[in-house]
GROMACS .gro file of C-alpha atoms in nm:
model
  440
    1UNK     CA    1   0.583   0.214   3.421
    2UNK     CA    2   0.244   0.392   3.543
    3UNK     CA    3  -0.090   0.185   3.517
    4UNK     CA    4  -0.289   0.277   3.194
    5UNK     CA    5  -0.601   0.518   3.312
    6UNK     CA    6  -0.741   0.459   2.931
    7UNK     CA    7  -0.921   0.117   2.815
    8UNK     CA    8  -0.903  -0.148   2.583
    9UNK     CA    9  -1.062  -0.024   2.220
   10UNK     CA   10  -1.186  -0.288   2.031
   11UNK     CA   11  -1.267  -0.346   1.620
   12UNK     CA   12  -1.464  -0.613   1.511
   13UNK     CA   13  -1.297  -0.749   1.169
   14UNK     CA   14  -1.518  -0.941   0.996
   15UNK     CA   15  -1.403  -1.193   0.717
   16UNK     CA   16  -1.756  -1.357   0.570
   17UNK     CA   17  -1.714  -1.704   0.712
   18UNK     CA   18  -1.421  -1.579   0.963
   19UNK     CA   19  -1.067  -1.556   0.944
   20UNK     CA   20  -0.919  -1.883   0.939
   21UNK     CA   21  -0.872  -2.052   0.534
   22UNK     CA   22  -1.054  -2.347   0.624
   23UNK     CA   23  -1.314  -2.191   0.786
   24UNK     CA   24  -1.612  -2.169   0.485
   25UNK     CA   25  -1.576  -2.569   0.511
   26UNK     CA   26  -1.664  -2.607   0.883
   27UNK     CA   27  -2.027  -2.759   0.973
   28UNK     CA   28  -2.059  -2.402   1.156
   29UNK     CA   29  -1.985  -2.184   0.884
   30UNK     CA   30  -2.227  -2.032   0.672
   31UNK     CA   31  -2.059  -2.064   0.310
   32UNK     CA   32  -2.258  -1.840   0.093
   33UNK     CA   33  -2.189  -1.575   0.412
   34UNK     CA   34  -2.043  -1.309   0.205
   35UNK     CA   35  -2.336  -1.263  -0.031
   36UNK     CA   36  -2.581  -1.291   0.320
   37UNK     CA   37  -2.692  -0.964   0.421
   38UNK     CA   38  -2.858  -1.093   0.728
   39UNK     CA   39  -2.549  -1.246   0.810
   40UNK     CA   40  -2.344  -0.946   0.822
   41UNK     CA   41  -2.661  -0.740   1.028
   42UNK     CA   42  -2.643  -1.030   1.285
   43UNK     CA   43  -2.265  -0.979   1.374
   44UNK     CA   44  -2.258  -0.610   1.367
   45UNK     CA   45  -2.552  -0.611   1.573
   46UNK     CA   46  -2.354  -0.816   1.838
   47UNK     CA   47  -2.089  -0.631   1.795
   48UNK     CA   48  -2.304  -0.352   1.907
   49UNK     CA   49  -2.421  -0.461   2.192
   50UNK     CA   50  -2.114  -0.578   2.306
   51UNK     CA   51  -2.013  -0.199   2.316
   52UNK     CA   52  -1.748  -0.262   2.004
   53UNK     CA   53  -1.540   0.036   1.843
   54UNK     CA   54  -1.549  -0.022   1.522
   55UNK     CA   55  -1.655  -0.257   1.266
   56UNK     CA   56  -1.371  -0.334   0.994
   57UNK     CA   57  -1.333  -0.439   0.649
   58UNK     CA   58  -1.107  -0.531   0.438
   59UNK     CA   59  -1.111  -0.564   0.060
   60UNK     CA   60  -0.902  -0.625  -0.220
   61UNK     CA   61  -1.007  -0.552  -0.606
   62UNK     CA   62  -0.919  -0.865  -0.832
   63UNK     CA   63  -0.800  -1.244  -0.782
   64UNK     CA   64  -0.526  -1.364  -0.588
   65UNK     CA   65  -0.369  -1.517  -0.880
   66UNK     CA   66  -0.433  -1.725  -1.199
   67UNK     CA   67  -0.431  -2.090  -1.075
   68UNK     CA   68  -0.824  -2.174  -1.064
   69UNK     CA   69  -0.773  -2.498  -0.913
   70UNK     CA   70  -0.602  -2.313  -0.608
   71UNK     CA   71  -0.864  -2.027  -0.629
   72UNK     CA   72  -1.151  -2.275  -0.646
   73UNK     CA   73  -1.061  -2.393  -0.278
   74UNK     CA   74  -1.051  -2.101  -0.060
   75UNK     CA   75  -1.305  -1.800   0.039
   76UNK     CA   76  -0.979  -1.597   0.147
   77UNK     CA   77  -0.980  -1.482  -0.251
   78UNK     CA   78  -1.190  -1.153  -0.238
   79UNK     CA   79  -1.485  -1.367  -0.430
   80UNK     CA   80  -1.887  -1.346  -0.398
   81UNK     CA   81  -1.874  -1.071  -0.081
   82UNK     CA   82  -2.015  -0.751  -0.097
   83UNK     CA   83  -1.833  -0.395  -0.162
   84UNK     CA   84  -1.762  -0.243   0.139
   85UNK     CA   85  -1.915   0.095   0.147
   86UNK     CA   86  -2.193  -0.051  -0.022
   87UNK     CA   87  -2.246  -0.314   0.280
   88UNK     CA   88  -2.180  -0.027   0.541
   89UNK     CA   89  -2.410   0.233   0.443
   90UNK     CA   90  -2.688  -0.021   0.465
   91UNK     CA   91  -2.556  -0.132   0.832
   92UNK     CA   92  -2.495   0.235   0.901
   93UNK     CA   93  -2.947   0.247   0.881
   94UNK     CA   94  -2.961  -0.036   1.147
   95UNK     CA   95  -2.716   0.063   1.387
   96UNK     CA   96  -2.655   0.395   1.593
   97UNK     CA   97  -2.319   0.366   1.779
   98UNK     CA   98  -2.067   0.150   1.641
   99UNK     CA   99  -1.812   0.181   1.397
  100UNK     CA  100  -1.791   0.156   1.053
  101UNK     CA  101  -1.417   0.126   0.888
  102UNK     CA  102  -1.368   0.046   0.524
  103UNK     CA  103  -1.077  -0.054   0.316
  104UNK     CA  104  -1.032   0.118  -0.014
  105UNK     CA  105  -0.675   0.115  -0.192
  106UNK     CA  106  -0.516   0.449  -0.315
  107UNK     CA  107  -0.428   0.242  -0.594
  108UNK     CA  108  -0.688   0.250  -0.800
  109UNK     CA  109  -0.976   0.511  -0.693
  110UNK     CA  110  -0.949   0.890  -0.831
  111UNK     CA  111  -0.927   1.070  -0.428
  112UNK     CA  112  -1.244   1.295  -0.511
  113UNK     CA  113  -1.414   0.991  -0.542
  114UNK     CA  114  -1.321   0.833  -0.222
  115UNK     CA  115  -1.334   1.169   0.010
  116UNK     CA  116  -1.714   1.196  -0.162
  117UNK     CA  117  -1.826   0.844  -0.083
  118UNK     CA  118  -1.673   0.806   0.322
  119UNK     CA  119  -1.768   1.174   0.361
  120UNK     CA  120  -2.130   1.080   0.251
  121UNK     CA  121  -2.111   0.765   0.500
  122UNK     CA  122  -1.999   0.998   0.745
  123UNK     CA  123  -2.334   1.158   0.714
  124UNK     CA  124  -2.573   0.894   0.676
  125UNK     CA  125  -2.417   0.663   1.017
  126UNK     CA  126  -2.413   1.041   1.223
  127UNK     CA  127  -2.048   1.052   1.278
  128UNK     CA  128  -1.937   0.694   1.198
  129UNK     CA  129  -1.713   0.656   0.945
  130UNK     CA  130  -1.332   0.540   0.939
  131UNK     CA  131  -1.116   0.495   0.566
  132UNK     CA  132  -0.871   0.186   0.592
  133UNK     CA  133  -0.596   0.369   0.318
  134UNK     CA  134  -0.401   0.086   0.189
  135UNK     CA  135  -0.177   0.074  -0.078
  136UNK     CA  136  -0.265  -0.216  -0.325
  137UNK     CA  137   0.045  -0.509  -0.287
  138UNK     CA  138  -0.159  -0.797  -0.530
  139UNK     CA  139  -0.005  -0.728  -0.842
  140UNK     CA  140  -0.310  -0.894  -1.010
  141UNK     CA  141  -0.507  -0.622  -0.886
  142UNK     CA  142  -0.376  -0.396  -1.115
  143UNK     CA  143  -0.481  -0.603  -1.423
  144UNK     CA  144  -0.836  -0.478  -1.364
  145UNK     CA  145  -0.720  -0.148  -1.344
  146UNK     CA  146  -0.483  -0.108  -1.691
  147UNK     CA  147  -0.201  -0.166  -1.486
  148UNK     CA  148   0.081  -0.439  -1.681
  149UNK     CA  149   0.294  -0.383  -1.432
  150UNK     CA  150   0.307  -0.338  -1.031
  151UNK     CA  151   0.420   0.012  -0.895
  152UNK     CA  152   0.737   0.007  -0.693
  153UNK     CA  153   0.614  -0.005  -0.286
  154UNK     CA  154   0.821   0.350  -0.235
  155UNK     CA  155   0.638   0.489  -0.508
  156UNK     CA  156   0.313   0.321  -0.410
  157UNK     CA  157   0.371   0.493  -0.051
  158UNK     CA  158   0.478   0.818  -0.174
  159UNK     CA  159   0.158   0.825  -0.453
  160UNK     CA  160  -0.036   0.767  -0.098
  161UNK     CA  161   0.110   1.033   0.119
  162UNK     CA  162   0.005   1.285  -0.168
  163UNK     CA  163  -0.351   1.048  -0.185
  164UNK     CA  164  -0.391   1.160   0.186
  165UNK     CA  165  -0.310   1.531   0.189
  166UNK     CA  166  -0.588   1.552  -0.153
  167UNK     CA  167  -0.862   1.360   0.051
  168UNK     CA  168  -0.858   1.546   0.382
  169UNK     CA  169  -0.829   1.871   0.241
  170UNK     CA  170  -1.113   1.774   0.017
  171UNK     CA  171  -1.329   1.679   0.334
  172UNK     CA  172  -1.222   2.041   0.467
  173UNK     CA  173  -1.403   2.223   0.142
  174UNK     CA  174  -1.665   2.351   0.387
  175UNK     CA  175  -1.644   2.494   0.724
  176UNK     CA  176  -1.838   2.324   0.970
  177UNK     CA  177  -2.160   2.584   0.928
  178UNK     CA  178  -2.112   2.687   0.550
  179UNK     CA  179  -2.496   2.589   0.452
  180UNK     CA  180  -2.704   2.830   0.562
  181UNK     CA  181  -2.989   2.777   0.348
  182UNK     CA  182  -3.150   3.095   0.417
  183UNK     CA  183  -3.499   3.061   0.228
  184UNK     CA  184  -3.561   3.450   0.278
  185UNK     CA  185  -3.231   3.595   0.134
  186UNK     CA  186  -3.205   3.348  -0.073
  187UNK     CA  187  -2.847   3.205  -0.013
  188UNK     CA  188  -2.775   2.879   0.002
  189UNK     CA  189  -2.430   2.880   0.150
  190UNK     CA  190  -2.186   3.136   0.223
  191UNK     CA  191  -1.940   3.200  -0.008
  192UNK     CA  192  -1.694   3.311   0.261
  193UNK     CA  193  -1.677   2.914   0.379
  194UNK     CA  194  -1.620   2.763   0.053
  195UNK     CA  195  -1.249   2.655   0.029
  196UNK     CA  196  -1.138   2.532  -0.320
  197UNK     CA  197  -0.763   2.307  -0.351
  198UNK     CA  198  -0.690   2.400  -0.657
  199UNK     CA  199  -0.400   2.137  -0.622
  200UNK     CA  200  -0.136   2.027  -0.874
  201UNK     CA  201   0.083   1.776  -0.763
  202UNK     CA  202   0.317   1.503  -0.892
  203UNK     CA  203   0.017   1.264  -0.931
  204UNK     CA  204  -0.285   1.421  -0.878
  205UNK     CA  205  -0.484   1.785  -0.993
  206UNK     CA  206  -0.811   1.844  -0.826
  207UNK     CA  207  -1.007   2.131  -0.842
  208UNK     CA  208  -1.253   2.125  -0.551
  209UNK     CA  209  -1.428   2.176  -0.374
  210UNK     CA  210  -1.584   1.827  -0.249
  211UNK     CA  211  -1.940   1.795  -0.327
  212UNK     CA  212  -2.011   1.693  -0.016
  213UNK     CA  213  -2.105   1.920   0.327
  214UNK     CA  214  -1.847   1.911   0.620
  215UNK     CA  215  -1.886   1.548   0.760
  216UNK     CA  216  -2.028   1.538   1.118
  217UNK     CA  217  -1.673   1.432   1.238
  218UNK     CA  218  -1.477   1.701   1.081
  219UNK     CA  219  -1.324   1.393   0.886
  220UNK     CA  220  -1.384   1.077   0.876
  221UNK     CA  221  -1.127   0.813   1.077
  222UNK     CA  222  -0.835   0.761   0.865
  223UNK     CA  223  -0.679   0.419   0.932
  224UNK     CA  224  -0.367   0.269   0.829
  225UNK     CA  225  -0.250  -0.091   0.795
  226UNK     CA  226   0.107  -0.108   0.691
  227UNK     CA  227   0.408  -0.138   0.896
  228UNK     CA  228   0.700  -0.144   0.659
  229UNK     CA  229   0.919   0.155   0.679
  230UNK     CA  230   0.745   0.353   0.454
  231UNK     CA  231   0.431   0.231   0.594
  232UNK     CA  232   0.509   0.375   0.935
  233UNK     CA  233   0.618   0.689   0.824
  234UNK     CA  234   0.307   0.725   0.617
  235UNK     CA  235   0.094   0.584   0.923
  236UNK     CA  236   0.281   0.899   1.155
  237UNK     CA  237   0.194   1.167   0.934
  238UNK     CA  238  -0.125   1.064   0.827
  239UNK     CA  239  -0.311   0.787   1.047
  240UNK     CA  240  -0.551   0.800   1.350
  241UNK     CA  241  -0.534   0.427   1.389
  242UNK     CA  242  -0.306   0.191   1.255
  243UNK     CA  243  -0.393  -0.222   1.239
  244UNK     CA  244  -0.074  -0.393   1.240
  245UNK     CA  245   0.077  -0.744   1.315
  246UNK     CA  246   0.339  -0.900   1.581
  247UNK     CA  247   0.341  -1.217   1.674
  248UNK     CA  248   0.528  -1.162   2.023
  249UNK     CA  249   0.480  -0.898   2.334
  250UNK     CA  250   0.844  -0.768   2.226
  251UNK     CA  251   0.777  -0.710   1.926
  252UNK     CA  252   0.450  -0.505   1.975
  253UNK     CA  253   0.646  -0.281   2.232
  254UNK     CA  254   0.881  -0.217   2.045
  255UNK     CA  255   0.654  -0.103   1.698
  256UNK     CA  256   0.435   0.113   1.975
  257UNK     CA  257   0.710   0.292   2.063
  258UNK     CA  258   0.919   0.347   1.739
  259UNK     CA  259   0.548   0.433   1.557
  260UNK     CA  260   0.450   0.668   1.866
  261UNK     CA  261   0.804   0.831   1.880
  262UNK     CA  262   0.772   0.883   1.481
  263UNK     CA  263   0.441   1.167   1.586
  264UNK     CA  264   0.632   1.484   1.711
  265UNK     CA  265   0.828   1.528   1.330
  266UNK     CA  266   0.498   1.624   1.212
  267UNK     CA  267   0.383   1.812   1.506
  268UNK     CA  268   0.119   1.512   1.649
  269UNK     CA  269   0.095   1.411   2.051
  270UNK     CA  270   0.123   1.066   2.113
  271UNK     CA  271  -0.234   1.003   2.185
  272UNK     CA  272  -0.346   1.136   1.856
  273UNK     CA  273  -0.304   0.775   1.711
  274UNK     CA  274  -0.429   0.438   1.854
  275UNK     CA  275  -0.231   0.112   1.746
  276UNK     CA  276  -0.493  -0.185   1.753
  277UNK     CA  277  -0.266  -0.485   1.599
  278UNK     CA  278  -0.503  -0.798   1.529
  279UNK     CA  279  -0.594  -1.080   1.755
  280UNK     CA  280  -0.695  -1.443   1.653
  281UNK     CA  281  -0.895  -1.582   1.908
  282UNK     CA  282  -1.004  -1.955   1.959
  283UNK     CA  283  -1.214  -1.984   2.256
  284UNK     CA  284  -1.290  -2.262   2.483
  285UNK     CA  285  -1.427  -2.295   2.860
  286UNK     CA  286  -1.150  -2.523   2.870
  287UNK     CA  287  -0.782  -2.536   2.735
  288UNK     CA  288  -0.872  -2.857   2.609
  289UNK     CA  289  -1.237  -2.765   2.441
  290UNK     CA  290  -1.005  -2.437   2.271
  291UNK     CA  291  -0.730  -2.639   2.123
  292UNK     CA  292  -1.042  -2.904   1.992
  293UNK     CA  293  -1.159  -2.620   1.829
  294UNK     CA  294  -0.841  -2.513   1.654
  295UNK     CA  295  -0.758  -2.850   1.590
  296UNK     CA  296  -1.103  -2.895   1.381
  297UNK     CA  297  -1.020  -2.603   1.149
  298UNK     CA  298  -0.683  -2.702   1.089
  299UNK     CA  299  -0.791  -3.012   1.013
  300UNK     CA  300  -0.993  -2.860   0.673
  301UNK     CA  301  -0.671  -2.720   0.515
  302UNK     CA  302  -0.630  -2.829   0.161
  303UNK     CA  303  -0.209  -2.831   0.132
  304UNK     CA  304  -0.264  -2.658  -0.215
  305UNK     CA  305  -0.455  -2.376  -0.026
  306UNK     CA  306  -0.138  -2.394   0.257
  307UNK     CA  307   0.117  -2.385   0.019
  308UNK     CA  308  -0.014  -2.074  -0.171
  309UNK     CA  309  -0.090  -1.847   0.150
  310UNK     CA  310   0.231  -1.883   0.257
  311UNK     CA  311   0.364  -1.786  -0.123
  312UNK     CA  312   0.146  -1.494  -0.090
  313UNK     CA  313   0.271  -1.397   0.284
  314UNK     CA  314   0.664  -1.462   0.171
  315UNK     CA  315   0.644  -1.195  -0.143
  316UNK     CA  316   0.486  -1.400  -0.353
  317UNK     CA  317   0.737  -1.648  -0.497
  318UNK     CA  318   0.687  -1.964  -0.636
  319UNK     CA  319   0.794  -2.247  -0.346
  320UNK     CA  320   0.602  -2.524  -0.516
  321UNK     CA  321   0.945  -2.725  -0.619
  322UNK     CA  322   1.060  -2.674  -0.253
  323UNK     CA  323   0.984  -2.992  -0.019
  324UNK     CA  324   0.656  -2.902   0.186
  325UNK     CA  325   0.841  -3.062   0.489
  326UNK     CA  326   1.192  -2.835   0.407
  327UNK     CA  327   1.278  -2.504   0.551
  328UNK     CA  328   1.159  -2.190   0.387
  329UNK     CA  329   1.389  -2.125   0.118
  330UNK     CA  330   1.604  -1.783   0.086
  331UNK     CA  331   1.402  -1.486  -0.045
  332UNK     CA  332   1.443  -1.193  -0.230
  333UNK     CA  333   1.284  -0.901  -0.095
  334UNK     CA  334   0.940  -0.863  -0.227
  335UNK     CA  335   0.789  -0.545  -0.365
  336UNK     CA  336   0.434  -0.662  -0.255
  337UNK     CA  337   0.377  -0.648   0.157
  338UNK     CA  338   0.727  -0.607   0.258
  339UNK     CA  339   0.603  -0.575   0.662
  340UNK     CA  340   0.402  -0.918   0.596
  341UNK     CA  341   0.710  -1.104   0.429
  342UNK     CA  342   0.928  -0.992   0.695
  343UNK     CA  343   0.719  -1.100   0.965
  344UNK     CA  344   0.663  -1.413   0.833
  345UNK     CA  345   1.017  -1.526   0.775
  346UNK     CA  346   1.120  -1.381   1.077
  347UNK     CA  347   0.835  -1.675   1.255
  348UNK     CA  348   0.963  -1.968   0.997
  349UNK     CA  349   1.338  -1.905   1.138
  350UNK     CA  350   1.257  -1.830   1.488
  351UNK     CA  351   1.097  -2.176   1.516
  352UNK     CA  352   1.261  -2.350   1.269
  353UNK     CA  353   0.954  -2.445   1.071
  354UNK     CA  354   0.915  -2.632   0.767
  355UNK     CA  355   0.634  -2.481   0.491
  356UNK     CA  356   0.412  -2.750   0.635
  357UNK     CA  357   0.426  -2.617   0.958
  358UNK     CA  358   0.467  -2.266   0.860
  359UNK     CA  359   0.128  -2.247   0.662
  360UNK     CA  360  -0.047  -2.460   0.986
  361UNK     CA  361   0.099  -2.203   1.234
  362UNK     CA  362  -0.021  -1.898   1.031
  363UNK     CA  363  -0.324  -2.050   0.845
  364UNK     CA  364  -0.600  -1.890   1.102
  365UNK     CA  365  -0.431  -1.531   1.146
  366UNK     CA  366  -0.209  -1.503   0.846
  367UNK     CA  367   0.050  -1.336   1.043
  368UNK     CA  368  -0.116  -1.184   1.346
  369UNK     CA  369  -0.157  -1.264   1.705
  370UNK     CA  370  -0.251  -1.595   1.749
  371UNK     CA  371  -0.427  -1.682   2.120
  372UNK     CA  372  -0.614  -2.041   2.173
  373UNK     CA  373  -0.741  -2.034   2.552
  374UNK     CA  374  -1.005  -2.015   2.774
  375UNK     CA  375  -1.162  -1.633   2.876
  376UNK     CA  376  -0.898  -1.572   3.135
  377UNK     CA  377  -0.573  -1.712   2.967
  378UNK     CA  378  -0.691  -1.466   2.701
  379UNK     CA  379  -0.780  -1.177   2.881
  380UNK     CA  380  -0.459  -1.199   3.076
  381UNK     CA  381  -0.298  -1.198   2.737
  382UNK     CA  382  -0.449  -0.921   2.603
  383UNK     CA  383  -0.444  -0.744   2.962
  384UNK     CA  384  -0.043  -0.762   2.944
  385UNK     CA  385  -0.030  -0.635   2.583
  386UNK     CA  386  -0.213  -0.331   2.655
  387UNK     CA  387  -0.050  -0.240   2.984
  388UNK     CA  388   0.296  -0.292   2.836
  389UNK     CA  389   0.217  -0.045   2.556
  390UNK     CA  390   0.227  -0.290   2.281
  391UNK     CA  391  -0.116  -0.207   2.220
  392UNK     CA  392  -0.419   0.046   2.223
  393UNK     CA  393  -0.683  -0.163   2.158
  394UNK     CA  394  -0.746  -0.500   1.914
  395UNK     CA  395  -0.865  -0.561   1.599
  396UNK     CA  396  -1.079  -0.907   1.660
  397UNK     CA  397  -1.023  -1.179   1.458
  398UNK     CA  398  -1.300  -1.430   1.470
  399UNK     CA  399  -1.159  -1.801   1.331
  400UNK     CA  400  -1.510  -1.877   1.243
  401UNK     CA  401  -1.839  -1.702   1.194
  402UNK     CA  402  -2.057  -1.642   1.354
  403UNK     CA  403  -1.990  -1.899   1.632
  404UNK     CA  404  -1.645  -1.721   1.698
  405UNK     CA  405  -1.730  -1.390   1.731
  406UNK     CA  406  -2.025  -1.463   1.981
  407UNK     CA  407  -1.733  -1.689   2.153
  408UNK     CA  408  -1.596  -1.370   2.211
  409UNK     CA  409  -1.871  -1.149   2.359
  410UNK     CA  410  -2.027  -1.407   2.581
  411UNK     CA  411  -1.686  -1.550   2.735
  412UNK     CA  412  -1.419  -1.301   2.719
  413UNK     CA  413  -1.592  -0.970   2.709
  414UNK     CA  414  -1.723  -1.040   3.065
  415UNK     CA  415  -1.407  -1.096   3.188
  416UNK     CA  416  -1.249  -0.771   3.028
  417UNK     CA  417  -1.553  -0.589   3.179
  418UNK     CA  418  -1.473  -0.717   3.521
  419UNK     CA  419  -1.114  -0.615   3.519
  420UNK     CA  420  -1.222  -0.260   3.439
  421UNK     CA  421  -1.059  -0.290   3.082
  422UNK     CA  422  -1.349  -0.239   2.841
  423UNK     CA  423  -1.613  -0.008   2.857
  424UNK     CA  424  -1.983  -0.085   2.986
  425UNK     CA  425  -2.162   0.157   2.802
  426UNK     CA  426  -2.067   0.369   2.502
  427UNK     CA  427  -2.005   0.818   2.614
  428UNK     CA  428  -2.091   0.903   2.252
  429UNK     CA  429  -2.189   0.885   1.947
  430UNK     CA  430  -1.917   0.930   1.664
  431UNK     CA  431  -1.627   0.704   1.612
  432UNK     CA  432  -1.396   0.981   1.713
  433UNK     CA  433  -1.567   1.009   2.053
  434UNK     CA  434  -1.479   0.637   2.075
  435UNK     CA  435  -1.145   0.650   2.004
  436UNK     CA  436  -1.064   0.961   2.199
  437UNK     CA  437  -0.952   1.113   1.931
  438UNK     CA  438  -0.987   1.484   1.854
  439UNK     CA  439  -1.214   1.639   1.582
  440UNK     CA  440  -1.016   1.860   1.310
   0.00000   0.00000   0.00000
């Protein structure tokens, strides 16, 4: 296999208090983080600095069930944090390079809506924006939204694809230099670059054009996060990034290549699309001072709070009468995250672990790559992921905020740096020119 001439892109995926359920309860943590502006301009601006891709966020659009007592215990429940478009517009004024993905469910947004709001971020960050398309899997999202029932995942996915084709065609209303805004003749644009849909599809009609000039990257970043089968079919004809999960190097070769062989069906090189699967890290100068730090977040698990992440991760089935220290019982298949149950159970049999030792194994990454080490074990890590082709780049996963994320830039980026594998400086200024990806 030839040596990889590209480097190491990075995302910075901020959760408010960091990714690991216990975290909000650690003497570190800020608690009321998600409602802290200054909070979030603190971590993107290290991110910055630190010469980051992209800034991520996630999002979800109602509770993560009806049991308060369980709710009432856990941050990981989409309560008190800001909307994120909202929150990245105003770090789009106070930064100038990085990144700035947001997750927004086909689900339930109208498409005009969403092309008009990431095509206006697109324009206020100068070139920055990326759209996380997810379909939504919480059925309770769709509560909010006059939804009774959940939509079947095929139907969810195929709903999507069409979701997809509507936005970017809507961001292509206007050729690049359509404004003229000639004071003396008196035209404002030129009619000649004004490109209506006029679609009528199986679930959407729209008009257009977008109200909205050409963004400054052609499009915005489209970014994909499922890797079921209809996930990765979506993610080949649609995605410029995709953020996925695999818990071993095998596995992450192997979804590379069967994602990156998917491109040529719908006419797409293989570089067009940059897998960046999420990475958990726990830092420590020593072993010993990393696996003290793990150990003092897993120590703040609630079992309730245990018990009802792995429910959600499994398909969402009720395990309560099932023996915490019992094996996973047989599942249905879920019509939620398919990819997610899958991977999980997949971990529970592969180690034989009980639910007790299922939700501690997957209670700081919820499914993704797990790494507790000092710079270099995880470095070398990372370093064999990436030149294996199991990977493009990482999504980071801090355990704790803010203390985990700086962990990050002030003990492993140096050593990425000095193996050549992450840039020093950023060569643009759009997300695009980060990425190496072409503008339409």
């Amino acid at each position: 296999m030839t040596k990889r001439k590209d480097q190491i892109h990075l995302g910075a995926f901020l959760y408010p208090t960091g990714h690991h359920i216990a975290a909000w309860r650690h003497p570190d943590a800020l608690a009321d983080a998600g409602v802290r502006f200054d909070h979030y301009v603190e971590m993107v601006k290290l991110a910055e600095a630190a010469k980051f891709d992209l800034l991520f966020f996630a999002d979800g659009a109602g509770t993560r069930g009806d049991d308060v007592d369980f709710l009432s215990r856990t941050a990981h429940s989409y309560n008190a944090q800001f909307e994120p478009i909202t929150l990245l517009s105003a770090l789009a004024a106070l930064t100038t390079h990085i990144g700035l993905v947001a997750t927004v469910s086909t689900s339930f947004n109208e498409p005009y809506n969403v092309a008009r709001k990431f095509a206006s971020l697109d324009h206020i960050s100068g070139g920055r924006a990326g759209w996380n398309l997810v379909t939504s899997s919480n059925p309770y999202e769709g509560l909010n939204f006059n939804q009774s029932t959940q939509t079947p995942h095929a139907e969810r996915y195929a709903r999507a694809r069409e979701y997809a084709d509507v936005v970017t065609r809507l961001w292509d209303s206007w050729e690049d230099d359509a404004f003229i805004r000639d004071k003396e003749s008196g035209r404002f644009f030129d009619p000649s670059k004004r490109h209506a849909l006029n679609h009528d599809g199986t679930y959407f009609k729209v008009k257009g054009p977008l109200s909205v000039a050409r963004a400054p990257q052609g499009r915005p970043v489209l970014v994909q996060a499922g890797s079921s089968e209809d996930g990765k079919t979506l993610a080949a004809q649609t995605a410029e990034v995709v953020f996925t999960a695999q818990q071993t190097l095998e596995d992450a070769v192997q979804f590379y290549a069967d994602l990156k062989g998917r491109l040529a069906r719908f006419g797409r090189a293989p570089d067009s699309l940059k897998v960046m699967p999420g990475i958990f890290p726990v830092v420590g100068r020593t072993t010993a001072e990393a696996e003290d730090k793990f150990h003092a977040l897993q120590a703040l698990i609630d079992p309730k709070v245990g018990l009802t992440l792995i429910q959600g991760l499994t398909g969402g089935f009720d395990l309560s009468e099932y023996p915490l220290d019992g094996p996973i019982p047989p599942l249905p298949e879920t019509n939620t995250s398919k990819s997610r149950q899958n991977l999980t159970l997949d971990l529970a049999r592969r180690e034989n672990l009980t639910i007790r030792q299922l939700y501690l194994r997957v209670a700081g990454a919820r499914g993704h790559w797990q790494v507790v080490g000092t710079p270099t074990q995880i470095a070398d890590e990372m370093q064999a992921r990436f030149e294996a082709y199991g990977a493009d780049g990482f999504n980071v996963m801090p355990p704790l905020l803010p203390t985990g994320l700086r962990d990050f830039v002030d003990l492993v980026m140096p050593e990425l740096r000095r193996r050549g594998l992450v840039r020093e400086e950023y060569r643009g200024k759009t997300l695009r020119e980060h990425l190496g990806l072409q503008r339409p």
